[in-house]
């Protein structure tokens, strides 16, 4: 299982944004058609928590929240105590403990990307963190024009000539923006991060032996 604990940064300066985040996450899940196992809800203060049983939407949501800005993301990968309650607030088990450790680690001022992963398999967890941090850092450098084409290709998957016609630019311009945005590299890295998160659960998933 995967527990995401998301904590607001600078709430004293910007006010409580939890309800706004919960609405955004609900809209994002509706758009992607993938719901968490246990939906996000406020746990304490300006923190929210959700539970997933699939690592791919965990990668997607973590990167989405980092793009929004103003949030710290902790991911815990491991078992949970069964039966899992309907409310994440009532959940317990290693994944919840690891998510708490992760979100506290992510608050370190030495981190350029406020995300951390802790897994029952600690090595795989930190490997997943490294990939996610790198992808988020690359995405943070995108221009507005880069985001426009990256979002369109990720959500709608149009042909580049169709997207160019819609934007009123040349197909070459679309291709250049995608290259500058490192869109193809990000899409290739996301499944790798998901596999590492799966291994980080430490519950017997197939994985290559460490050298």
Coordinates of N, CA and C in Angstrom, one line a residue:
X1 N 0.8 -1.2 0.0 CA 0.0 0.0 0.0 C 0.9 1.3 0.0
X2 N 0.3 2.4 -0.4 CA 1.0 3.6 -0.5 C 0.2 4.7 0.2
X3 N 0.8 5.4 1.2 CA 0.1 6.4 1.9 C 0.8 7.8 1.5
X4 N 0.0 8.7 1.1 CA 0.5 10.0 0.7 C 0.0 11.0 1.9
X5 N 1.0 11.6 2.5 CA 0.8 12.7 3.5 C 1.3 14.0 2.9
X6 N 0.4 14.9 2.8 CA 0.7 16.2 2.1 C 0.4 17.3 3.1
X7 N 1.4 18.1 3.4 CA 1.4 19.2 4.4 C 1.6 20.5 3.7
X8 N 0.8 21.5 4.1 CA 0.9 22.9 3.5 C 2.2 23.6 4.1
X9 N 2.8 24.3 3.2 CA 4.0 25.1 3.6 C 3.6 26.6 3.7
X10 N 4.1 27.2 4.8 CA 3.8 28.6 5.0 C 2.4 29.0 5.2
X11 N 1.6 28.1 5.9 CA 0.2 28.4 6.1 C -0.1 29.7 6.9
X12 N 0.9 30.1 7.7 CA 0.7 31.3 8.5 C 0.7 32.5 7.6
X13 N 1.5 32.4 6.5 CA 1.6 33.6 5.6 C 0.4 33.6 4.5
X14 N 0.0 32.4 4.1 CA -0.9 32.3 3.0 C -2.3 31.8 3.4
X15 N -2.5 31.5 4.6 CA -3.8 31.0 5.1 C -4.0 29.5 4.7
X16 N -5.0 28.9 5.3 CA -5.3 27.5 5.1 C -5.8 27.3 3.7
X17 N -5.1 26.4 3.0 CA -5.5 26.1 1.6 C -5.9 24.6 1.4
X18 N -6.2 24.0 2.5 CA -6.6 22.6 2.5 C -7.8 22.3 1.7
X19 N -8.9 23.0 1.9 CA -10.1 22.8 1.1 C -9.9 23.0 -0.4
X20 N -9.1 24.0 -0.7 CA -8.7 24.2 -2.1 C -8.0 23.0 -2.7
X21 N -7.0 22.5 -1.9 CA -6.3 21.3 -2.4 C -7.2 20.1 -2.5
X22 N -8.1 19.8 -1.6 CA -9.0 18.7 -1.7 C -9.9 18.8 -2.9
X23 N -10.4 20.0 -3.2 CA -11.2 20.2 -4.4 C -10.3 19.9 -5.7
X24 N -9.1 20.4 -5.7 CA -8.2 20.2 -6.8 C -7.9 18.7 -7.0
X25 N -7.7 18.0 -5.9 CA -7.4 16.5 -6.0 C -8.6 15.8 -6.5
X26 N -9.8 16.2 -6.1 CA -11.0 15.5 -6.5 C -11.2 15.7 -8.0
X27 N -10.9 16.9 -8.5 CA -11.1 17.2 -9.9 C -10.0 16.5 -10.7
X28 N -8.8 16.4 -10.1 CA -7.7 15.6 -10.8 C -8.0 14.2 -11.0
X29 N -8.6 13.6 -9.9 CA -8.9 12.2 -10.0 C -10.1 11.9 -11.0
X30 N -11.0 12.9 -11.0 CA -12.1 12.7 -12.0 C -11.6 12.8 -13.4
X31 N -10.6 13.7 -13.6 CA -10.0 13.9 -15.0 C -9.3 12.6 -15.4
X32 N -8.5 12.1 -14.5 CA -7.7 10.9 -14.8 C -8.5 9.6 -14.8
X33 N -9.6 9.6 -14.1 CA -10.4 8.4 -14.0 C -9.9 7.4 -13.0
X34 N -8.9 7.8 -12.2 CA -8.3 6.9 -11.2 C -8.5 7.4 -9.8
X35 N -9.2 6.7 -9.0 CA -9.4 7.2 -7.6 C -8.5 6.5 -6.6
X36 N -8.2 7.1 -5.5 CA -7.4 6.5 -4.4 C -8.3 5.4 -3.8
X37 N -7.6 4.5 -3.1 CA -8.3 3.4 -2.4 C -9.1 4.1 -1.2
X38 N -8.5 5.0 -0.6 CA -9.1 5.8 0.5 C -8.9 7.3 0.1
X39 N -10.0 8.0 -0.1 CA -9.8 9.4 -0.6 C -9.2 10.3 0.3
X40 N -8.6 11.4 -0.2 CA -7.9 12.4 0.6 C -8.9 13.1 1.6
X41 N -8.4 13.3 2.8 CA -9.1 14.1 3.7 C -8.2 14.8 4.7
X42 N -8.6 15.8 5.3 CA -7.8 16.5 6.3 C -7.6 15.6 7.5
X43 N -6.3 15.5 7.9 CA -6.0 14.7 9.1 C -5.8 15.5 10.3
X44 N -4.9 16.5 10.3 CA -4.7 17.4 11.4 C -4.2 18.7 10.8
X45 N -4.6 19.8 11.4 CA -4.1 21.1 10.9 C -4.3 21.3 9.4
X46 N -3.2 21.6 8.7 CA -3.2 21.9 7.3 C -2.6 20.7 6.5
X47 N -2.9 19.5 7.0 CA -2.4 18.3 6.4 C -3.5 17.4 5.8
X48 N -3.2 16.8 4.7 CA -4.2 15.8 4.1 C -3.5 14.5 3.9
X49 N -4.3 13.4 3.8 CA -3.8 12.1 3.6 C -4.7 11.3 2.8
X50 N -4.1 10.4 1.9 CA -4.9 9.5 1.1 C -4.1 8.2 1.0
X51 N -4.8 7.1 0.5 CA -4.2 5.8 0.4 C -4.5 5.2 -0.9
X52 N -3.4 4.6 -1.5 CA -3.5 4.0 -2.8 C -3.0 2.5 -2.7
X53 N -3.5 1.7 -3.7 CA -3.0 0.4 -3.8 C -2.2 0.2 -5.1
X54 N -2.0 1.2 -5.8 CA -1.3 1.2 -7.1 C -0.3 2.3 -7.2
X55 N 0.9 2.0 -7.5 CA 2.0 3.1 -7.4 C 1.9 4.1 -8.6
X56 N 1.3 3.8 -9.7 CA 1.3 4.7 -10.8 C 0.5 6.0 -10.5
X57 N -0.7 6.0 -9.9 CA -1.4 7.2 -9.6 C -0.7 7.9 -8.4
X58 N 0.1 7.2 -7.6 CA 0.9 7.9 -6.6 C 1.9 8.8 -7.2
X59 N 2.6 8.3 -8.2 CA 3.6 9.1 -8.9 C 2.9 10.3 -9.5
X60 N 1.7 10.1 -10.2 CA 1.0 11.2 -10.9 C 0.6 12.3 -9.9
X61 N 0.0 11.9 -8.8 CA -0.6 12.8 -7.8 C 0.6 13.6 -7.1
X62 N 1.6 12.9 -6.8 CA 2.8 13.5 -6.1 C 3.3 14.6 -7.0
X63 N 3.5 14.3 -8.3 CA 4.1 15.3 -9.2 C 3.1 16.5 -9.4
X64 N 1.8 16.1 -9.5 CA 0.8 17.2 -9.7 C 0.8 18.1 -8.5
X65 N 0.8 17.6 -7.3 CA 0.8 18.5 -6.1 C 2.1 19.4 -6.0
X66 N 3.2 18.8 -6.4 CA 4.4 19.6 -6.4 C 4.3 20.7 -7.4
X67 N 3.7 20.4 -8.5 CA 3.5 21.5 -9.5 C 2.7 22.6 -9.0
X68 N 1.7 22.3 -8.2 CA 0.8 23.3 -7.6 C 1.6 24.3 -6.8
X69 N 2.6 23.8 -6.1 CA 3.4 24.6 -5.2 C 2.8 24.9 -3.9
X70 N 3.7 25.0 -2.9 CA 3.2 25.3 -1.5 C 2.9 24.1 -0.7
X71 N 3.3 22.9 -1.1 CA 3.0 21.7 -0.4 C 4.2 20.8 -0.2
X72 N 4.3 20.1 0.9 CA 5.3 19.1 1.1 C 4.7 17.8 1.0
X73 N 5.3 16.8 0.3 CA 4.8 15.5 0.0 C 5.6 14.4 0.6
X74 N 5.0 13.6 1.4 CA 5.6 12.4 1.9 C 4.9 11.1 1.5
X75 N 5.7 10.2 1.0 CA 5.1 8.9 0.5 C 5.6 7.8 1.3
X76 N 4.7 7.0 1.9 CA 5.1 5.8 2.7 C 4.6 4.6 1.9
X77 N 5.6 3.6 1.7 CA 5.3 2.4 1.0 C 5.5 1.2 1.9
X78 N 4.4 0.4 2.1 CA 4.5 -0.7 2.9 C 3.2 -1.3 3.3
X79 N 3.1 -2.3 4.2 CA 1.8 -2.8 4.6 C 1.0 -1.8 5.4
X80 N -0.3 -2.1 5.5 CA -1.2 -1.4 6.4 C -1.9 -2.4 7.2
X81 N -2.4 -2.0 8.4 CA -3.2 -2.9 9.2 C -4.6 -3.1 8.6
X82 N -4.9 -4.3 8.5 CA -6.2 -4.7 7.9 C -7.2 -5.1 9.0
X83 N -8.5 -4.8 8.7 CA -9.1 -4.2 7.6 C -8.8 -2.7 7.6
X84 N -8.6 -2.1 6.4 CA -8.3 -0.7 6.3 C -9.6 0.1 6.5
X85 N -9.6 1.0 7.5 CA -10.8 1.8 7.7 C -11.2 2.7 6.5
X86 N -12.4 3.1 6.5 CA -12.9 4.0 5.4 C -12.2 5.3 5.5
X87 N -11.8 5.8 6.6 CA -11.1 7.1 6.8 C -9.6 6.9 6.9
X88 N -8.8 7.6 6.1 CA -7.4 7.5 6.3 C -6.9 7.9 7.7
X89 N -7.7 8.8 8.3 CA -7.3 9.3 9.7 C -7.3 8.1 10.7
X90 N -8.1 7.1 10.4 CA -8.1 6.0 11.3 C -7.2 4.9 11.0
X91 N -6.5 5.0 9.9 CA -5.6 4.0 9.4 C -4.3 3.8 10.2
X92 N -3.7 2.6 10.2 CA -2.5 2.4 10.9 C -1.7 1.3 10.2
X93 N -0.4 1.2 10.6 CA 0.4 0.2 10.0 C 1.7 0.9 9.5
X94 N 2.6 0.1 9.0 CA 3.9 0.6 8.6 C 3.9 1.7 7.5
X95 N 3.0 1.6 6.6 CA 2.9 2.6 5.5 C 2.5 3.9 6.1
X96 N 1.7 4.0 7.1 CA 1.3 5.3 7.7 C 2.5 5.9 8.5
X97 N 3.2 5.0 9.2 CA 4.3 5.5 9.9 C 5.4 6.0 9.0
X98 N 5.6 5.3 7.9 CA 6.6 5.7 6.9 C 6.3 7.0 6.2
X99 N 5.0 7.2 5.9 CA 4.5 8.4 5.3 C 4.8 9.6 6.2
X100 N 4.6 9.4 7.5 CA 4.8 10.5 8.5 C 6.3 10.8 8.5
X101 N 7.2 9.8 8.6 CA 8.6 10.0 8.5 C 9.0 10.7 7.2
X102 N 8.4 10.3 6.1 CA 8.7 10.9 4.8 C 8.4 12.4 4.8
X103 N 7.2 12.8 5.2 CA 6.8 14.2 5.1 C 7.6 15.1 6.0
X104 N 8.0 14.5 7.1 CA 8.9 15.3 8.0 C 10.3 15.5 7.3
X105 N 10.8 14.5 6.7 CA 12.1 14.6 6.0 C 12.0 15.6 4.8
X106 N 10.8 15.6 4.2 CA 10.6 16.5 3.0 C 10.6 17.9 3.4
X107 N 10.4 18.2 4.7 CA 10.4 19.6 5.1 C 11.8 20.2 5.3
X108 N 12.8 19.4 5.1 CA 14.2 20.0 5.3 C 14.4 21.1 4.4
X109 N 15.0 22.2 4.9 CA 15.3 23.3 4.0 C 16.4 23.1 3.0
X110 N 17.1 22.0 3.2 CA 18.2 21.6 2.3 C 17.7 21.0 1.0
X111 N 16.4 20.7 1.0 CA 15.8 20.0 -0.2 C 15.3 21.0 -1.2
X112 N 15.7 20.9 -2.4 CA 15.2 21.8 -3.5 C 13.8 21.4 -3.9
X113 N 13.5 20.1 -3.7 CA 12.1 19.6 -4.0 C 11.5 19.0 -2.8
X114 N 10.4 19.5 -2.3 CA 9.9 19.1 -1.0 C 9.1 17.8 -1.0
X115 N 9.8 16.7 -1.4 CA 9.2 15.4 -1.5 C 10.2 14.4 -0.9
X116 N 9.7 13.4 -0.2 CA 10.5 12.3 0.3 C 9.7 11.0 0.3
X117 N 10.4 9.9 0.1 CA 9.8 8.6 0.1 C 10.5 7.7 1.1
X118 N 9.7 7.0 1.9 CA 10.2 6.0 2.8 C 9.5 4.7 2.6
X119 N 10.2 3.7 2.4 CA 9.6 2.4 2.2 C 10.1 1.3 3.2
X120 N 9.3 0.2 3.3 CA 9.8 -0.9 4.1 C 11.1 -1.4 3.6
X121 N 11.2 -1.4 2.2 CA 12.5 -1.6 1.6 C 13.1 -0.2 1.5
X122 N 14.0 0.2 2.4 CA 14.5 1.5 2.4 C 15.3 1.9 1.2
X123 N 16.1 1.0 0.7 CA 16.9 1.3 -0.5 C 16.0 1.6 -1.7
X124 N 15.0 0.8 -2.0 CA 14.1 1.0 -3.1 C 13.3 2.3 -2.8
X125 N 12.9 2.6 -1.6 CA 12.2 3.9 -1.3 C 13.0 5.1 -1.6
X126 N 14.3 5.1 -1.3 CA 15.2 6.2 -1.6 C 15.5 6.3 -3.1
X127 N 15.5 5.1 -3.7 CA 15.7 5.2 -5.2 C 14.5 5.8 -5.9
X128 N 13.3 5.5 -5.4 CA 12.1 6.0 -5.9 C 12.0 7.6 -5.7
X129 N 12.5 7.9 -4.5 CA 12.6 9.4 -4.2 C 13.5 10.1 -5.1
X130 N 14.7 9.5 -5.4 CA 15.6 10.1 -6.3 C 15.0 10.4 -7.7
X131 N 14.3 9.4 -8.2 CA 13.7 9.5 -9.5 C 12.6 10.6 -9.5
X132 N 11.8 10.6 -8.5 CA 10.7 11.5 -8.4 C 11.2 13.0 -8.3
X133 N 12.2 13.1 -7.4 CA 12.8 14.5 -7.2 C 13.4 15.0 -8.5
X134 N 14.1 14.1 -9.3 CA 14.7 14.5 -10.5 C 13.6 14.9 -11.5
X135 N 12.5 14.1 -11.7 CA 11.5 14.5 -12.6 C 10.8 15.8 -12.2
X136 N 10.5 16.0 -10.9 CA 9.9 17.2 -10.4 C 10.8 18.4 -10.7
X137 N 12.1 18.3 -10.5 CA 13.0 19.4 -10.7 C 13.1 19.7 -12.2
X138 N 13.0 18.7 -13.1 CA 13.0 19.0 -14.5 C 11.7 19.8 -14.9
X139 N 10.6 19.3 -14.4 CA 9.3 19.9 -14.7 C 9.2 21.4 -14.2
X140 N 9.9 21.6 -13.0 CA 9.8 23.0 -12.4 C 10.5 24.0 -13.3
X141 N 11.4 23.5 -14.2 CA 12.1 24.5 -15.1 C 11.4 24.7 -16.4
X142 N 10.2 24.1 -16.6 CA 9.5 24.3 -17.9 C 8.9 25.7 -18.0
X143 N 8.9 26.2 -19.2 CA 8.3 27.4 -19.5 C 6.8 27.2 -19.6
X144 N 6.0 28.3 -19.6 CA 4.6 28.2 -19.8 C 4.2 27.6 -21.1
X145 N 4.9 27.9 -22.2 CA 4.7 27.3 -23.5 C 5.0 25.8 -23.4
X146 N 6.0 25.4 -22.7 CA 6.3 24.0 -22.5 C 5.2 23.3 -21.8
X147 N 4.7 23.9 -20.8 CA 3.6 23.2 -20.1 C 2.3 23.0 -21.0
X148 N 2.1 24.0 -21.8 CA 0.9 23.9 -22.7 C 1.0 22.7 -23.5
X149 N 2.1 22.5 -24.2 CA 2.2 21.3 -25.1 C 2.4 20.0 -24.3
X150 N 3.1 20.1 -23.2 CA 3.2 18.9 -22.4 C 1.9 18.4 -21.8
X151 N 1.1 19.3 -21.3 CA -0.2 19.0 -20.8 C -1.1 18.4 -21.9
X152 N -1.1 19.0 -23.0 CA -1.9 18.5 -24.1 C -1.5 17.1 -24.6
X153 N -0.2 16.9 -24.7 CA 0.2 15.6 -25.1 C -0.1 14.5 -24.0
X154 N 0.0 14.9 -22.8 CA -0.1 13.9 -21.7 C -1.6 13.6 -21.5
X155 N -2.5 14.5 -21.7 CA -3.9 14.3 -21.4 C -4.7 13.8 -22.6
X156 N -4.5 14.5 -23.7 CA -5.2 14.2 -24.9 C -4.5 13.3 -25.9
X157 N -3.2 13.3 -25.9 CA -2.4 12.6 -26.9 C -2.7 12.9 -28.3
X158 N -2.8 14.2 -28.7 CA -3.1 14.5 -30.1 C -1.8 14.3 -31.0
X159 N -2.0 14.2 -32.3 CA -0.8 14.3 -33.1 C -0.2 15.7 -33.1
X160 N 1.1 15.7 -33.3 CA 1.8 17.0 -33.1 C 1.2 18.0 -34.2
X161 N 0.9 17.6 -35.3 CA 0.4 18.5 -36.3 C -1.0 19.0 -35.9
X162 N -1.8 18.2 -35.3 CA -3.1 18.7 -34.8 C -2.9 19.7 -33.7
X163 N -2.0 19.4 -32.8 CA -1.7 20.4 -31.7 C -1.2 21.7 -32.2
X164 N -0.3 21.6 -33.2 CA 0.2 22.8 -33.8 C -0.9 23.7 -34.4
X165 N -1.8 23.0 -35.2 CA -2.9 23.8 -35.8 C -3.8 24.4 -34.7
X166 N -4.0 23.7 -33.6 CA -4.8 24.3 -32.5 C -4.2 25.5 -31.9
X167 N -2.8 25.4 -31.7 CA -2.1 26.5 -31.1 C -1.7 27.6 -32.0
X168 N -1.9 27.4 -33.3 CA -1.5 28.4 -34.3 C 0.0 28.5 -34.5
X169 N 0.7 27.4 -34.3 CA 2.2 27.4 -34.5 C 2.5 26.3 -35.4
X170 N 3.8 26.2 -35.8 CA 4.2 25.2 -36.7 C 4.4 23.9 -35.9
X171 N 4.4 22.8 -36.7 CA 4.7 21.5 -36.0 C 6.1 21.4 -35.5
X172 N 7.0 22.1 -36.2 CA 8.4 22.2 -35.7 C 8.4 22.9 -34.4
X173 N 7.6 23.9 -34.2 CA 7.6 24.7 -32.9 C 7.1 23.8 -31.8
X174 N 6.1 23.0 -32.1 CA 5.6 22.0 -31.0 C 6.7 21.0 -30.7
X175 N 7.3 20.5 -31.7 CA 8.4 19.5 -31.4 C 9.5 20.1 -30.6
X176 N 9.9 21.4 -30.9 CA 10.9 22.1 -30.2 C 10.5 22.3 -28.7
X177 N 9.3 22.7 -28.5 CA 8.8 22.9 -27.1 C 8.8 21.6 -26.3
X178 N 8.4 20.5 -27.0 CA 8.4 19.2 -26.3 C 9.8 18.8 -25.9
X179 N 10.7 19.0 -26.8 CA 12.1 18.7 -26.5 C 12.7 19.5 -25.4
X180 N 12.4 20.8 -25.4 CA 12.9 21.7 -24.4 C 12.2 21.4 -23.0
X181 N 11.0 20.9 -23.0 CA 10.3 20.6 -21.8 C 10.7 19.2 -21.3
X182 N 11.5 18.5 -22.1 CA 11.9 17.1 -21.7 C 10.7 16.2 -21.4
X183 N 9.6 16.4 -22.2 CA 8.4 15.7 -22.0 C 8.5 14.2 -22.2
X184 N 9.2 13.8 -23.2 CA 9.4 12.3 -23.5 C 10.2 11.7 -22.4
X185 N 11.2 12.4 -21.9 CA 12.0 11.9 -20.8 C 11.2 11.7 -19.5
X186 N 10.4 12.7 -19.2 CA 9.5 12.6 -18.0 C 8.6 11.4 -18.1
X187 N 7.9 11.2 -19.3 CA 7.0 10.1 -19.4 C 7.7 8.8 -19.3
X188 N 8.9 8.7 -19.7 CA 9.7 7.5 -19.6 C 10.1 7.2 -18.2
X189 N 10.3 8.3 -17.4 CA 10.8 8.1 -16.0 C 9.6 7.7 -15.0
X190 N 8.4 8.1 -15.4 CA 7.3 7.9 -14.4 C 7.1 6.4 -14.1
X191 N 7.1 5.5 -15.2 CA 6.9 4.1 -14.9 C 8.1 3.5 -14.0
X192 N 9.3 4.1 -14.2 CA 10.4 3.6 -13.4 C 10.2 4.0 -12.0
X193 N 9.7 5.2 -11.7 CA 9.4 5.6 -10.3 C 8.3 4.7 -9.7
X194 N 7.3 4.4 -10.5 CA 6.2 3.5 -10.0 C 6.8 2.1 -9.6
X195 N 7.6 1.6 -10.5 CA 8.2 0.2 -10.2 C 9.0 0.3 -8.9
X196 N 9.8 1.3 -8.7 CA 10.6 1.5 -7.5 C 9.7 1.6 -6.3
X197 N 8.6 2.3 -6.4 CA 7.6 2.4 -5.3 C 7.0 1.0 -5.0
X198 N 6.7 0.3 -6.0 CA 6.2 -1.1 -5.7 C 7.2 -1.9 -5.0
X199 N 8.4 -1.8 -5.4 CA 9.5 -2.6 -4.7 C 9.7 -2.1 -3.3
X200 N 9.5 -0.8 -3.1 CA 9.7 -0.2 -1.7 C 8.7 -0.7 -0.7
X201 N 7.6 -1.3 -1.1 CA 6.7 -1.9 -0.2 C 7.3 -3.0 0.6
X202 N 8.3 -3.7 0.0 CA 9.0 -4.8 0.7 C 8.2 -6.0 1.1
X203 N 7.2 -6.3 0.2 CA 6.4 -7.4 0.5 C 6.4 -8.5 -0.6
X204 N 7.6 -8.7 -1.2 CA 7.8 -9.8 -2.1 C 7.6 -9.6 -3.6
X205 N 7.5 -8.3 -4.0 CA 7.4 -8.0 -5.5 C 8.7 -8.5 -6.2
X206 N 8.5 -8.9 -7.4 CA 9.7 -9.3 -8.2 C 10.5 -8.1 -8.4
X207 N 11.8 -8.2 -8.3 CA 12.7 -7.1 -8.5 C 14.1 -7.7 -8.7
X208 N 14.9 -7.0 -9.5 CA 16.3 -7.4 -9.7 C 17.1 -7.4 -8.5
X209 N 18.0 -8.4 -8.3 CA 18.9 -8.4 -7.2 C 19.9 -7.2 -7.2
X210 N 20.2 -6.6 -6.1 CA 21.2 -5.5 -6.0 C 22.6 -6.1 -6.3
X211 N 23.4 -5.4 -7.0 CA 24.7 -5.9 -7.3 C 25.5 -5.9 -6.0

